[in-house]
Amino acid sequence: MAAYRTVVVGTDGSDSSFAAVDKAAGVAGDSGATLVIVCAYYPAGKGAVEKAQDVLGDEAYQVVGSAPAEDTLLSARDRAAKAGAKSIETAAVVGDPVDSLRKVVADRSADLLVVGNRGLNTLAGRILGSVPSEVARKSGVDVLIVHTT
């Protein structure tokens, strides 16, 4: 089996997504691959942020705009370097996490996508679909689902 050339990993800034970044960085480092860390976000005004905080509580950080996404990517980049990745790129992408990851995979001609398993074992994930299950079905490349919870 040939080594991976481009590894894409998604993060939303949560501890579980950072565990996926660590694993992806190790794979990329071992393969000599470029690691592309992706953070999807939705631009939001003050009213939308307050509503998201009311509805989502601690999870609202996922929808508050590009500045938190850029902060998340900087933290993930530091973790990836410590975990062994040599060539690291980042991408903050406006939109749905599944669509954003698929777009980056296609744009970068990635051959591996890494995501955490968060959402796979929840009721909402089973009914509505979760990021890991959706990217596994739709990505068209190898998918590594990291056990993070």
Coordinates of C-alpha atoms in Angstrom, one line a residue:
M1 CA 0.0 0.0 0.0
A2 CA 1.4 3.4 -1.0
A3 CA 1.7 6.0 1.7
Y4 CA -0.8 8.8 2.0
R5 CA 0.1 12.1 0.3
T6 CA -2.5 14.4 1.7
V7 CA -4.4 13.9 4.9
V8 CA -7.4 16.1 5.8
V9 CA -8.7 16.3 9.3
G10 CA -11.7 18.1 10.6
T11 CA -11.8 20.0 14.0
D12 CA -14.4 22.1 15.8
G13 CA -12.2 23.0 18.7
S14 CA -13.5 20.2 21.0
D15 CA -11.3 17.9 22.9
S16 CA -12.6 14.9 20.9
S17 CA -11.8 16.7 17.6
F18 CA -8.3 17.5 18.8
A19 CA -7.8 13.8 19.5
A20 CA -8.5 13.2 15.8
V21 CA -6.0 16.0 14.9
D22 CA -3.4 14.2 17.0
K23 CA -4.0 10.9 15.2
A24 CA -4.1 12.5 11.7
A25 CA -0.8 14.3 12.5
G26 CA 0.8 11.0 13.4
V27 CA -0.4 9.3 10.2
A28 CA 0.7 12.3 8.1
G29 CA 4.1 12.4 9.8
D30 CA 4.7 8.7 9.4
S31 CA 3.7 8.9 5.7
G32 CA 5.5 12.1 4.9
A33 CA 2.1 13.5 3.9
T34 CA 0.8 17.0 4.0
L35 CA -1.8 17.5 6.8
V36 CA -4.7 19.8 6.0
I37 CA -6.6 20.8 9.1
V38 CA -10.2 22.1 8.4
C39 CA -12.6 24.0 10.6
A40 CA -16.1 24.6 9.2
Y41 CA -18.0 27.5 10.5
Y42 CA -21.1 29.7 9.9
P43 CA -20.7 33.5 9.9
A44 CA -23.0 34.9 12.6
G45 CA -24.1 38.2 13.8
K46 CA -24.6 39.1 17.5
G47 CA -28.3 38.0 17.5
A48 CA -27.5 34.7 16.0
V49 CA -24.7 34.1 18.4
E50 CA -26.9 34.8 21.4
K51 CA -29.6 32.5 20.0
A52 CA -27.0 29.8 19.4
Q53 CA -25.8 30.2 23.0
D54 CA -29.4 29.8 24.3
V55 CA -30.0 26.7 22.2
L56 CA -26.5 25.1 22.2
G57 CA -24.9 26.3 25.4
D58 CA -21.3 25.3 25.5
E59 CA -21.5 24.0 21.9
A60 CA -22.2 27.5 20.5
Y61 CA -18.5 28.1 19.8
Q62 CA -19.1 26.1 16.6
V63 CA -21.2 28.7 15.0
V64 CA -19.8 32.1 16.0
G65 CA -17.8 33.1 13.0
S66 CA -14.3 33.0 11.5
A67 CA -12.3 34.4 14.4
P68 CA -13.0 31.3 16.6
A69 CA -12.4 29.1 13.6
E70 CA -9.0 30.7 13.1
D71 CA -8.1 30.3 16.8
T72 CA -9.2 26.7 16.6
L73 CA -6.9 26.1 13.6
L74 CA -3.9 27.7 15.3
S75 CA -4.4 25.4 18.3
A76 CA -4.8 22.4 16.1
R77 CA -1.7 23.3 14.1
D78 CA 0.4 23.5 17.2
R79 CA -0.9 20.1 18.4
A80 CA -0.3 18.6 14.9
A81 CA 3.3 19.8 14.9
K82 CA 3.9 18.2 18.4
A83 CA 2.3 15.0 17.2
G84 CA 4.7 14.6 14.3
A85 CA 3.2 16.3 11.2
K86 CA 5.9 18.1 9.2
S87 CA 3.9 19.8 6.4
I88 CA 0.7 21.4 7.8
E89 CA -1.9 23.6 6.1
T90 CA -5.1 25.0 7.6
A91 CA -8.5 25.9 6.1
A92 CA -11.4 27.8 7.6
V93 CA -14.4 27.0 5.4
V94 CA -17.8 28.6 5.6
G95 CA -20.5 26.0 5.6
D96 CA -21.7 22.6 6.8
P97 CA -19.0 20.4 8.3
V98 CA -19.6 17.5 5.9
D99 CA -19.8 19.6 2.8
S100 CA -16.8 21.6 3.9
L101 CA -14.7 18.5 4.5
R102 CA -15.7 17.0 1.2
K103 CA -14.8 20.2 -0.6
V104 CA -11.3 20.4 0.9
V105 CA -10.7 16.7 0.2
A106 CA -11.6 17.3 -3.5
D107 CA -9.8 20.6 -3.8
R108 CA -6.6 19.2 -2.3
S109 CA -6.8 15.8 -4.0
A110 CA -6.6 14.2 -0.5
D111 CA -6.4 10.5 -0.1
L112 CA -7.3 10.2 3.6
L113 CA -9.9 12.0 5.7
V114 CA -9.7 11.7 9.5
V115 CA -12.6 12.6 11.8
G116 CA -13.5 11.8 15.4
N117 CA -16.4 9.5 16.3
R118 CA -18.3 12.2 18.1
G119 CA -22.0 11.9 17.2
L120 CA -21.9 8.3 16.0
N121 CA -23.4 7.0 19.2
T122 CA -26.0 9.7 19.9
L123 CA -29.7 9.5 19.3
A124 CA -29.5 12.6 17.0
G125 CA -26.6 11.1 15.2
R126 CA -28.5 7.8 14.5
I127 CA -31.6 9.7 13.4
L128 CA -30.2 12.7 11.5
G129 CA -26.8 11.4 10.6
S130 CA -23.5 12.5 12.1
V131 CA -20.4 14.1 10.6
P132 CA -18.4 10.8 10.8
S133 CA -21.1 8.6 9.3
E134 CA -21.9 11.2 6.5
V135 CA -18.3 11.7 5.5
A136 CA -17.7 7.9 5.5
R137 CA -20.6 7.5 3.1
K138 CA -19.9 10.5 0.8
S139 CA -16.2 11.3 0.8
G140 CA -14.9 8.9 -1.9
V141 CA -11.6 8.5 -0.1
D142 CA -10.3 6.4 2.8
V143 CA -11.8 7.6 6.0
L144 CA -10.3 7.0 9.4
I145 CA -12.8 7.4 12.3
V146 CA -10.9 8.0 15.5
H147 CA -12.4 6.7 18.7
T148 CA -12.3 9.9 20.8
T149 CA -15.2 9.5 23.3

